[in-house]
């Protein structure tokens, strides 16, 4: 073997197995063994009883929204490695052809990324609809439609919302191509109404009230009905409204494929920013929900009603995010990959809300399966890519944005004490993070799931 990882507890979606040794040859898992196995290797990593998990597949992020794309590929794939993310998805936003730009994204990944990358295509124009079948032939599986952001709301980052007729036609084309429809569910007409009712205020609470759960619920229901009519699988991103789980259940019970994704931020932050020293740093869309919605999301995780946890991260810098201090013009989102796993371990595993097996299922196995990367990603069976993380479940550390390799120079969780951290990240057999320090591995990453 090239590398042996020994004396660990292997966590799968279904079981935790003690006394495991993982053998790596080249970029692949060669064997997974228990007990005394006569293996030799150039490199032996004794994990001293810590947990071995498949690398995280963060299936929803945005690079280049606020900072140059290639700069983001360098810094934010390092941020991914710091958090145990070994495969990160980027949503391709192009005003012209997505298909013609695919070679650029493959080449940039190979040249600059530390971890592997996969891609979704955002559909916003007629040309994008016409290219769906060709993009699918190149390997892209997910096609994202923004039901919000009509008008100029997100023009500055190149996002334009679509109407229901466009979405319906897009669903038909994605169905015919064998892809997956992805939607950002927020009803734009209701957003306009509630924005008008709150725009004389300038605070976190007003922003959240301007985008109430009803906006998300209505568009989630509409998209489910349309997907059922068309006969196409549907994936709803960053679910924060608890009622969406009930909507999805109704359509699932009728035999429809409806996948739900939530994010750590929606499990931790409520519409008042309770416990967050500077709530405006967490500003994002969809907005944050009342505590009862957070409780419903945790129940959904326990009951396996949620399929994936992803970060929807988009790096920016504090000065530009806050701008002139007007909440309605602030930049949205931030980089959450370095803290996503520790947050789930602290608020989920240690708090008794979820198990380590569920963490693996929601952050690795199911994202890889839904988006066609399994068994190469999302598991540690022989033949899989040697993407893994070693987790010290007892390690306690305060969140400090200055310790992250991300260009995002802040985090709303600054100073939070989290218990359970990744202490080693391996991507295709190469250690890219150890003891919190990301190694210089730009150019190691590869584009996966696309050719």
Short mmCIF file of C-alpha atoms in Angstrom, two decimals:
data_model
loop_
_atom_site.label_atom_id
_atom_site.label_comp_id
_atom_site.label_asym_id
_atom_site.label_seq_id
_atom_site.Cartn_x
_atom_site.Cartn_y
_atom_site.Cartn_z
CA UNK A 1 0.00 0.00 0.00
CA UNK A 2 1.00 3.63 -0.44
CA UNK A 3 -0.81 4.63 2.75
CA UNK A 4 -2.41 2.81 5.66
CA UNK A 5 -4.87 4.55 7.98
CA UNK A 6 -5.07 2.38 11.06
CA UNK A 7 -6.59 2.15 14.55
CA UNK A 8 -9.74 4.02 13.58
CA UNK A 9 -13.52 3.78 13.86
CA UNK A 10 -15.05 3.72 10.39
CA UNK A 11 -18.36 5.56 10.10
CA UNK A 12 -20.72 4.54 7.31
CA UNK A 13 -24.32 5.66 6.72
CA UNK A 14 -25.48 2.52 8.52
CA UNK A 15 -22.87 1.48 11.11
CA UNK A 16 -19.75 2.46 13.04
CA UNK A 17 -17.02 -0.19 12.97
CA UNK A 18 -14.15 -0.21 15.45
CA UNK A 19 -10.58 -1.35 14.85
CA UNK A 20 -10.56 -0.56 11.14
CA UNK A 21 -7.58 -0.20 8.81
CA UNK A 22 -8.01 1.49 5.44
CA UNK A 23 -5.42 0.77 2.76
CA UNK A 24 -4.81 3.25 -0.04
CA UNK A 25 -3.03 2.61 -3.33
CA UNK A 26 -2.59 5.58 -5.61
CA UNK A 27 -5.81 7.58 -5.54
CA UNK A 28 -8.11 4.70 -4.56
CA UNK A 29 -9.21 2.77 -1.50
CA UNK A 30 -7.58 -0.65 -1.89
CA UNK A 31 -8.97 -2.41 1.17
CA UNK A 32 -10.93 -1.93 4.38
CA UNK A 33 -9.94 -4.43 7.09
CA UNK A 34 -10.60 -5.28 10.73
CA UNK A 35 -8.23 -6.92 13.18
CA UNK A 36 -4.56 -7.72 12.73
CA UNK A 37 -3.86 -7.55 8.99
CA UNK A 38 -0.26 -7.87 7.70
CA UNK A 39 -0.19 -4.70 5.60
CA UNK A 40 2.85 -2.58 4.88
CA UNK A 41 3.01 0.93 3.45
CA UNK A 42 5.31 3.83 2.82
CA UNK A 43 3.06 6.02 4.96
CA UNK A 44 1.23 4.82 8.09
CA UNK A 45 -1.32 7.12 9.73
CA UNK A 46 -2.36 6.01 13.22
CA UNK A 47 -5.59 7.84 14.04
CA UNK A 48 -5.51 6.74 17.71
CA UNK A 49 -9.13 5.66 17.94
CA UNK A 50 -10.58 8.68 16.14
CA UNK A 51 -13.31 8.41 13.55
CA UNK A 52 -12.76 7.82 9.84
CA UNK A 53 -15.50 9.35 7.67
CA UNK A 54 -15.93 9.56 3.90
CA UNK A 55 -15.04 13.04 2.67
CA UNK A 56 -17.87 15.54 2.65
CA UNK A 57 -19.59 16.23 -0.67
CA UNK A 58 -20.84 19.83 -0.39
CA UNK A 59 -23.26 19.78 -3.28
CA UNK A 60 -24.26 23.46 -3.25
CA UNK A 61 -21.86 26.43 -3.29
CA UNK A 62 -21.23 29.54 -5.36
CA UNK A 63 -17.74 30.61 -6.44
CA UNK A 64 -17.03 33.96 -8.06
CA UNK A 65 -20.24 35.68 -6.97
CA UNK A 66 -18.46 38.50 -5.12
CA UNK A 67 -14.77 37.79 -5.74
CA UNK A 68 -12.96 36.75 -8.96
CA UNK A 69 -13.82 33.14 -9.84
CA UNK A 70 -10.26 31.86 -10.19
CA UNK A 71 -9.23 33.49 -6.91
CA UNK A 72 -12.18 31.75 -5.27
CA UNK A 73 -11.15 28.39 -6.69
CA UNK A 74 -7.77 28.76 -4.99
CA UNK A 75 -8.91 30.07 -1.61
CA UNK A 76 -12.30 28.42 -1.20
CA UNK A 77 -11.23 24.90 -2.13
CA UNK A 78 -8.61 25.30 0.60
CA UNK A 79 -11.42 26.38 2.92
CA UNK A 80 -13.24 23.23 1.86
CA UNK A 81 -10.24 21.08 2.78
CA UNK A 82 -10.06 22.78 6.17
CA UNK A 83 -13.62 21.68 6.88
CA UNK A 84 -13.31 18.11 5.61
CA UNK A 85 -14.99 18.80 2.27
CA UNK A 86 -13.33 16.72 -0.45
CA UNK A 87 -15.77 17.41 -3.32
CA UNK A 88 -17.45 20.77 -3.77
CA UNK A 89 -20.17 21.69 -6.27
CA UNK A 90 -20.22 25.08 -7.97
CA UNK A 91 -23.33 26.50 -9.64
CA UNK A 92 -22.29 27.70 -13.09
CA UNK A 93 -23.74 31.17 -13.77
CA UNK A 94 -23.31 32.26 -17.37
CA UNK A 95 -25.30 34.86 -19.27
CA UNK A 96 -24.46 33.20 -22.59
CA UNK A 97 -23.56 29.56 -23.25
CA UNK A 98 -23.01 27.20 -20.32
CA UNK A 99 -22.10 24.33 -22.64
CA UNK A 100 -19.25 26.20 -24.33
CA UNK A 101 -17.78 27.15 -20.94
CA UNK A 102 -17.61 23.64 -19.50
CA UNK A 103 -13.99 23.09 -20.71
CA UNK A 104 -12.97 26.27 -18.86
CA UNK A 105 -14.38 25.01 -15.56
CA UNK A 106 -12.68 21.64 -16.00
CA UNK A 107 -9.32 23.25 -16.80
CA UNK A 108 -9.54 25.80 -13.98
CA UNK A 109 -10.26 23.08 -11.46
CA UNK A 110 -7.25 21.07 -12.60
CA UNK A 111 -5.03 24.11 -12.48
CA UNK A 112 -6.11 25.76 -9.22
CA UNK A 113 -8.28 23.59 -6.97
CA UNK A 114 -7.16 21.73 -3.85
CA UNK A 115 -10.22 19.45 -3.71
CA UNK A 116 -12.35 17.92 -6.44
CA UNK A 117 -15.17 19.92 -8.02
CA UNK A 118 -18.48 19.13 -9.68
CA UNK A 119 -21.02 21.48 -11.25
CA UNK A 120 -24.66 22.42 -11.66
CA UNK A 121 -25.89 24.64 -14.49
CA UNK A 122 -28.13 27.62 -13.73
CA UNK A 123 -30.90 28.03 -16.30
CA UNK A 124 -31.92 31.65 -16.88
CA UNK A 125 -32.16 32.20 -20.66
CA UNK A 126 -33.63 30.52 -23.73
CA UNK A 127 -30.13 29.46 -24.77
CA UNK A 128 -29.71 27.67 -21.44
CA UNK A 129 -32.88 25.65 -22.10
CA UNK A 130 -31.69 24.73 -25.58
CA UNK A 131 -28.36 23.47 -24.17
CA UNK A 132 -29.74 21.21 -21.43
CA UNK A 133 -29.43 18.02 -23.46
CA UNK A 134 -25.85 18.83 -24.54
CA UNK A 135 -24.83 19.75 -20.98
CA UNK A 136 -26.33 16.49 -19.75
CA UNK A 137 -24.29 14.58 -22.34
CA UNK A 138 -21.16 16.19 -20.86
CA UNK A 139 -22.16 14.84 -17.44
CA UNK A 140 -23.98 17.72 -15.74
CA UNK A 141 -26.93 16.28 -13.82
CA UNK A 142 -28.34 19.24 -11.88
CA UNK A 143 -30.06 22.21 -13.53
CA UNK A 144 -30.96 25.06 -11.21
CA UNK A 145 -33.89 27.45 -11.60
CA UNK A 146 -34.27 30.59 -9.45
CA UNK A 147 -37.95 31.17 -8.66
CA UNK A 148 -36.94 34.36 -6.80
CA UNK A 149 -34.67 37.19 -7.97
CA UNK A 150 -36.82 38.56 -10.78
CA UNK A 151 -35.93 42.08 -11.76
CA UNK A 152 -32.59 43.49 -10.62
CA UNK A 153 -32.36 42.04 -7.09
CA UNK A 154 -29.37 39.80 -7.89
CA UNK A 155 -28.29 41.31 -11.21
CA UNK A 156 -24.95 42.34 -9.70
CA UNK A 157 -23.95 38.67 -9.27
CA UNK A 158 -25.44 37.52 -12.56
CA UNK A 159 -28.57 35.77 -11.26
CA UNK A 160 -31.93 36.32 -12.93
CA UNK A 161 -35.18 34.72 -11.83
CA UNK A 162 -37.60 32.94 -14.14
CA UNK A 163 -41.38 32.63 -14.43
CA UNK A 164 -43.47 29.47 -14.15
CA UNK A 165 -43.83 28.94 -17.88
CA UNK A 166 -40.04 28.96 -18.26
CA UNK A 167 -39.71 26.55 -15.32
CA UNK A 168 -42.30 24.18 -16.82
CA UNK A 169 -40.53 24.09 -20.17
CA UNK A 170 -37.22 23.64 -18.39
CA UNK A 171 -38.61 20.72 -16.41
CA UNK A 172 -39.68 19.03 -19.64
CA UNK A 173 -36.23 19.42 -21.14
CA UNK A 174 -34.47 18.20 -18.00
CA UNK A 175 -36.80 15.19 -17.90
CA UNK A 176 -36.04 14.31 -21.50
CA UNK A 177 -32.31 14.63 -20.84
CA UNK A 178 -32.44 12.45 -17.72
CA UNK A 179 -31.38 15.21 -15.35
CA UNK A 180 -32.52 16.64 -12.03
CA UNK A 181 -34.43 19.90 -11.59
CA UNK A 182 -33.10 22.09 -8.78
CA UNK A 183 -35.11 25.05 -7.49
CA UNK A 184 -34.60 28.03 -5.23
CA UNK A 185 -38.14 28.40 -3.86
CA UNK A 186 -39.17 31.96 -2.90
CA UNK A 187 -42.28 33.57 -4.33
CA UNK A 188 -41.18 36.85 -5.84
CA UNK A 189 -44.57 38.58 -5.83
CA UNK A 190 -45.00 38.01 -2.09
CA UNK A 191 -41.40 39.05 -1.49
CA UNK A 192 -42.15 42.40 -3.14
CA UNK A 193 -45.22 42.90 -0.96
CA UNK A 194 -43.46 42.13 2.31
CA UNK A 195 -40.35 44.06 1.34
CA UNK A 196 -42.53 47.15 0.85
CA UNK A 197 -44.02 46.64 4.30
CA UNK A 198 -40.64 46.49 6.04
CA UNK A 199 -38.25 48.59 3.96
CA UNK A 200 -38.50 51.62 6.27
CA UNK A 201 -36.64 49.58 8.88
CA UNK A 202 -32.95 48.76 8.72
CA UNK A 203 -32.22 45.69 10.83
CA UNK A 204 -31.83 41.92 10.70
CA UNK A 205 -35.33 41.21 11.96
CA UNK A 206 -36.96 43.43 9.31
CA UNK A 207 -35.00 41.70 6.55
CA UNK A 208 -36.16 38.28 7.78
CA UNK A 209 -39.78 39.46 8.06
CA UNK A 210 -39.59 40.72 4.49
CA UNK A 211 -39.02 37.15 3.24
CA UNK A 212 -41.46 35.07 5.36
CA UNK A 213 -41.73 31.25 5.29
CA UNK A 214 -44.92 31.51 3.22
CA UNK A 215 -42.86 32.65 0.20
CA UNK A 216 -40.80 29.46 0.36
CA UNK A 217 -43.80 27.22 1.03
CA UNK A 218 -45.88 28.49 -1.89
CA UNK A 219 -43.15 28.10 -4.49
CA UNK A 220 -42.10 24.69 -3.10
CA UNK A 221 -45.69 23.49 -3.51
CA UNK A 222 -45.95 24.95 -7.02
CA UNK A 223 -42.68 23.33 -8.10
CA UNK A 224 -43.74 19.96 -6.66
CA UNK A 225 -47.03 20.12 -8.55
CA UNK A 226 -45.31 21.01 -11.79
CA UNK A 227 -42.66 18.31 -11.35
CA UNK A 228 -45.41 15.76 -10.75
CA UNK A 229 -47.22 16.88 -13.89
CA UNK A 230 -44.05 16.72 -15.99
CA UNK A 231 -42.64 13.57 -14.36
CA UNK A 232 -39.19 14.81 -13.37
CA UNK A 233 -37.23 14.45 -10.11
CA UNK A 234 -37.06 17.65 -8.05
CA UNK A 235 -34.40 18.92 -5.61
CA UNK A 236 -35.27 21.88 -3.36
CA UNK A 237 -32.25 23.74 -2.01
CA UNK A 238 -31.62 25.43 1.36
CA UNK A 239 -34.95 24.51 2.97
CA UNK A 240 -35.59 26.65 6.05
CA UNK A 241 -39.38 26.58 6.33
CA UNK A 242 -40.51 23.52 8.25
CA UNK A 243 -43.79 23.31 6.33
CA UNK A 244 -41.85 22.40 3.16
CA UNK A 245 -41.15 18.99 4.72
CA UNK A 246 -44.88 18.32 4.88
CA UNK A 247 -45.35 19.46 1.29
CA UNK A 248 -42.59 17.13 0.10
CA UNK A 249 -44.06 14.25 2.08
CA UNK A 250 -47.39 14.61 0.31
CA UNK A 251 -45.79 14.34 -3.11
CA UNK A 252 -43.40 11.58 -2.10
CA UNK A 253 -46.32 9.49 -0.89
CA UNK A 254 -47.74 9.73 -4.41
CA UNK A 255 -44.53 8.27 -5.84
CA UNK A 256 -42.72 11.45 -6.87
CA UNK A 257 -38.99 11.99 -6.39
CA UNK A 258 -38.60 15.07 -4.21
CA UNK A 259 -35.25 15.71 -2.52
CA UNK A 260 -34.76 18.26 0.25
CA UNK A 261 -31.56 20.04 1.20
CA UNK A 262 -30.99 22.23 4.23
CA UNK A 263 -27.94 24.14 5.48
CA UNK A 264 -26.23 24.40 8.87
CA UNK A 265 -27.21 28.08 9.04
CA UNK A 266 -30.92 27.22 8.97
CA UNK A 267 -30.42 24.72 11.78
CA UNK A 268 -28.62 27.26 13.99
CA UNK A 269 -29.89 30.81 13.39
CA UNK A 270 -33.45 32.05 13.93
CA UNK A 271 -35.20 35.15 12.57
CA UNK A 272 -34.02 37.24 15.54
CA UNK A 273 -30.38 36.16 15.25
CA UNK A 274 -30.51 34.73 18.76
CA UNK A 275 -27.03 33.91 20.06
CA UNK A 276 -25.23 35.58 17.16
CA UNK A 277 -23.19 38.59 18.25
CA UNK A 278 -23.53 40.34 14.88
CA UNK A 279 -26.57 38.89 13.07
CA UNK A 280 -26.04 41.02 9.97
CA UNK A 281 -22.94 38.98 9.19
CA UNK A 282 -25.25 35.99 8.64
CA UNK A 283 -27.52 37.81 6.20
CA UNK A 284 -28.60 35.52 3.37
CA UNK A 285 -31.57 34.37 1.34
CA UNK A 286 -33.88 32.68 1.94
CA UNK A 287 -34.08 34.54 5.26
CA UNK A 288 -34.04 32.90 8.69
CA UNK A 289 -37.12 31.36 10.24
CA UNK A 290 -38.86 31.27 13.65
CA UNK A 291 -37.60 28.76 16.25
CA UNK A 292 -40.43 26.32 15.54
CA UNK A 293 -39.18 25.94 11.95
CA UNK A 294 -35.68 25.12 13.24
CA UNK A 295 -37.19 22.51 15.56
CA UNK A 296 -39.09 21.00 12.60
CA UNK A 297 -35.88 20.77 10.54
CA UNK A 298 -34.10 18.87 13.31
CA UNK A 299 -37.11 16.54 13.53
CA UNK A 300 -36.88 16.08 9.77
CA UNK A 301 -33.25 15.04 10.09
CA UNK A 302 -34.18 12.53 12.80
CA UNK A 303 -37.00 11.12 10.65
CA UNK A 304 -34.92 11.01 7.43
CA UNK A 305 -37.18 13.56 5.74
CA UNK A 306 -34.17 15.64 4.69
CA UNK A 307 -31.81 14.20 2.08
CA UNK A 308 -28.75 16.47 2.08
CA UNK A 309 -26.98 19.12 4.09
CA UNK A 310 -24.97 21.63 2.03
CA UNK A 311 -23.63 25.08 2.81
CA UNK A 312 -24.75 27.32 -0.09
CA UNK A 313 -21.51 29.19 0.65
CA UNK A 314 -20.35 32.25 -1.25
CA UNK A 315 -17.22 34.03 -0.06
CA UNK A 316 -17.05 37.79 0.30
CA UNK A 317 -15.24 40.26 2.54
CA UNK A 318 -16.63 42.05 5.56
CA UNK A 319 -16.18 45.60 4.29
CA UNK A 320 -17.94 44.87 1.01
CA UNK A 321 -20.63 42.74 2.64
CA UNK A 322 -21.73 45.52 5.01
CA UNK A 323 -21.34 48.25 2.38
CA UNK A 324 -23.07 51.45 3.46
CA UNK A 325 -24.82 49.70 6.35
CA UNK A 326 -28.19 49.45 4.64
CA UNK A 327 -29.55 45.97 5.21
CA UNK A 328 -31.40 45.92 1.86
CA UNK A 329 -28.16 46.41 -0.09
CA UNK A 330 -25.80 44.14 1.83
CA UNK A 331 -24.09 41.20 0.12
CA UNK A 332 -25.64 37.84 0.90
CA UNK A 333 -24.15 34.61 2.23
CA UNK A 334 -20.63 33.83 3.49
CA UNK A 335 -18.16 30.93 3.56
CA UNK A 336 -19.49 28.19 5.86
CA UNK A 337 -17.49 25.16 4.71
CA UNK A 338 -14.78 25.35 7.44
CA UNK A 339 -17.37 25.23 10.25
CA UNK A 340 -20.21 23.14 8.78
CA UNK A 341 -19.00 19.77 10.09
CA UNK A 342 -18.00 21.02 13.57
CA UNK A 343 -21.41 22.72 13.78
CA UNK A 344 -23.23 19.47 12.97
CA UNK A 345 -21.07 17.55 15.44
CA UNK A 346 -21.68 20.09 18.20
CA UNK A 347 -25.35 20.95 17.73
CA UNK A 348 -26.29 17.60 16.22
CA UNK A 349 -24.23 14.66 17.47
CA UNK A 350 -23.19 15.94 20.90
CA UNK A 351 -26.66 17.40 21.50
CA UNK A 352 -28.33 14.06 20.69
CA UNK A 353 -30.19 15.38 17.63
CA UNK A 354 -28.43 13.18 15.10
CA UNK A 355 -25.89 10.38 14.90
CA UNK A 356 -22.51 10.27 13.20
CA UNK A 357 -24.05 7.86 10.72
CA UNK A 358 -26.66 10.46 9.82
CA UNK A 359 -23.91 13.04 9.36
CA UNK A 360 -22.24 10.75 6.81
CA UNK A 361 -25.56 10.00 5.12
CA UNK A 362 -26.58 13.66 4.77
CA UNK A 363 -23.23 15.23 3.90
CA UNK A 364 -21.53 12.52 1.86
CA UNK A 365 -23.37 9.37 0.81
CA UNK A 366 -26.69 10.88 -0.29
CA UNK A 367 -25.27 13.94 -2.10
CA UNK A 368 -22.93 11.63 -4.01
CA UNK A 369 -25.76 9.22 -4.79
CA UNK A 370 -28.33 11.83 -5.86
CA UNK A 371 -25.87 13.59 -8.17
CA UNK A 372 -24.38 10.47 -9.74
CA UNK A 373 -20.93 10.40 -8.10
CA UNK A 374 -21.37 7.26 -6.01
CA UNK A 375 -19.59 4.82 -5.62
CA UNK A 376 -16.47 6.84 -6.55
CA UNK A 377 -17.47 9.49 -4.00
CA UNK A 378 -19.52 9.25 -0.83
CA UNK A 379 -18.13 5.97 0.54
CA UNK A 380 -14.91 4.17 1.45
CA UNK A 381 -15.45 0.77 -0.10
CA UNK A 382 -12.59 -0.71 -2.17
CA UNK A 383 -12.34 0.99 -5.56
CA UNK A 384 -13.72 4.31 -4.32
CA UNK A 385 -11.66 7.48 -4.46
CA UNK A 386 -9.58 7.74 -1.28
CA UNK A 387 -11.48 10.80 -0.03
CA UNK A 388 -11.66 10.68 3.75
CA UNK A 389 -11.51 12.74 6.89
CA UNK A 390 -10.31 11.92 10.39
CA UNK A 391 -12.55 13.44 13.05
CA UNK A 392 -11.61 14.03 16.68
CA UNK A 393 -15.04 14.07 18.26
CA UNK A 394 -13.66 15.44 21.54
CA UNK A 395 -11.58 18.30 20.15
CA UNK A 396 -12.90 21.65 21.38
CA UNK A 397 -12.00 24.85 19.59
CA UNK A 398 -13.37 28.36 19.24
CA UNK A 399 -14.34 29.56 15.79
CA UNK A 400 -11.85 32.10 14.47
CA UNK A 401 -12.16 33.41 10.91
CA UNK A 402 -8.49 34.33 10.96
CA UNK A 403 -7.58 30.63 11.08
CA UNK A 404 -9.46 29.83 7.86
CA UNK A 405 -7.74 29.88 4.45
CA UNK A 406 -10.91 31.37 2.97
CA UNK A 407 -10.87 34.88 1.53
CA UNK A 408 -13.99 35.46 3.62
CA UNK A 409 -12.52 37.38 6.56
CA UNK A 410 -15.41 36.96 8.97
CA UNK A 411 -17.96 34.45 10.26
CA UNK A 412 -21.19 34.99 12.22
CA UNK A 413 -20.04 32.16 14.50
CA UNK A 414 -16.92 34.02 15.65
CA UNK A 415 -16.06 32.92 19.18
CA UNK A 416 -18.50 30.00 19.30
CA UNK A 417 -16.95 27.00 21.00
CA UNK A 418 -17.51 23.89 18.92
CA UNK A 419 -16.77 20.31 19.91
CA UNK A 420 -15.71 17.85 17.20
CA UNK A 421 -13.35 18.88 14.39
CA UNK A 422 -11.73 17.28 11.35
CA UNK A 423 -8.01 16.85 12.02
CA UNK A 424 -7.03 15.36 8.64
CA UNK A 425 -8.48 15.61 5.15
CA UNK A 426 -7.41 13.30 2.32
CA UNK A 427 -8.40 13.83 -1.33
CA UNK A 428 -7.79 10.91 -3.69
CA UNK A 429 -5.01 9.57 -1.48
CA UNK A 430 -3.28 12.90 -0.83
CA UNK A 431 -3.36 14.53 2.62
CA UNK A 432 -4.39 18.14 1.99
CA UNK A 433 -5.13 19.19 5.59
CA UNK A 434 -3.55 18.02 8.83
CA UNK A 435 -4.01 19.43 12.32
CA UNK A 436 -5.86 22.43 10.96
CA UNK A 437 -3.21 23.40 8.44
CA UNK A 438 -4.08 23.18 4.74
CA UNK A 439 -1.18 22.10 2.58
CA UNK A 440 -0.25 23.80 -0.67
CA UNK A 441 -2.13 21.49 -3.04
CA UNK A 442 -3.54 23.88 -5.63
CA UNK A 443 -3.84 21.89 -8.84
CA UNK A 444 -4.53 18.58 -7.11
CA UNK A 445 -8.29 18.89 -7.56
CA UNK A 446 -10.06 17.39 -10.53
CA UNK A 447 -13.45 18.01 -12.12
CA UNK A 448 -15.68 14.99 -11.52
CA UNK A 449 -18.98 13.97 -13.04
CA UNK A 450 -18.29 16.08 -16.14
CA UNK A 451 -16.16 15.57 -19.21
#
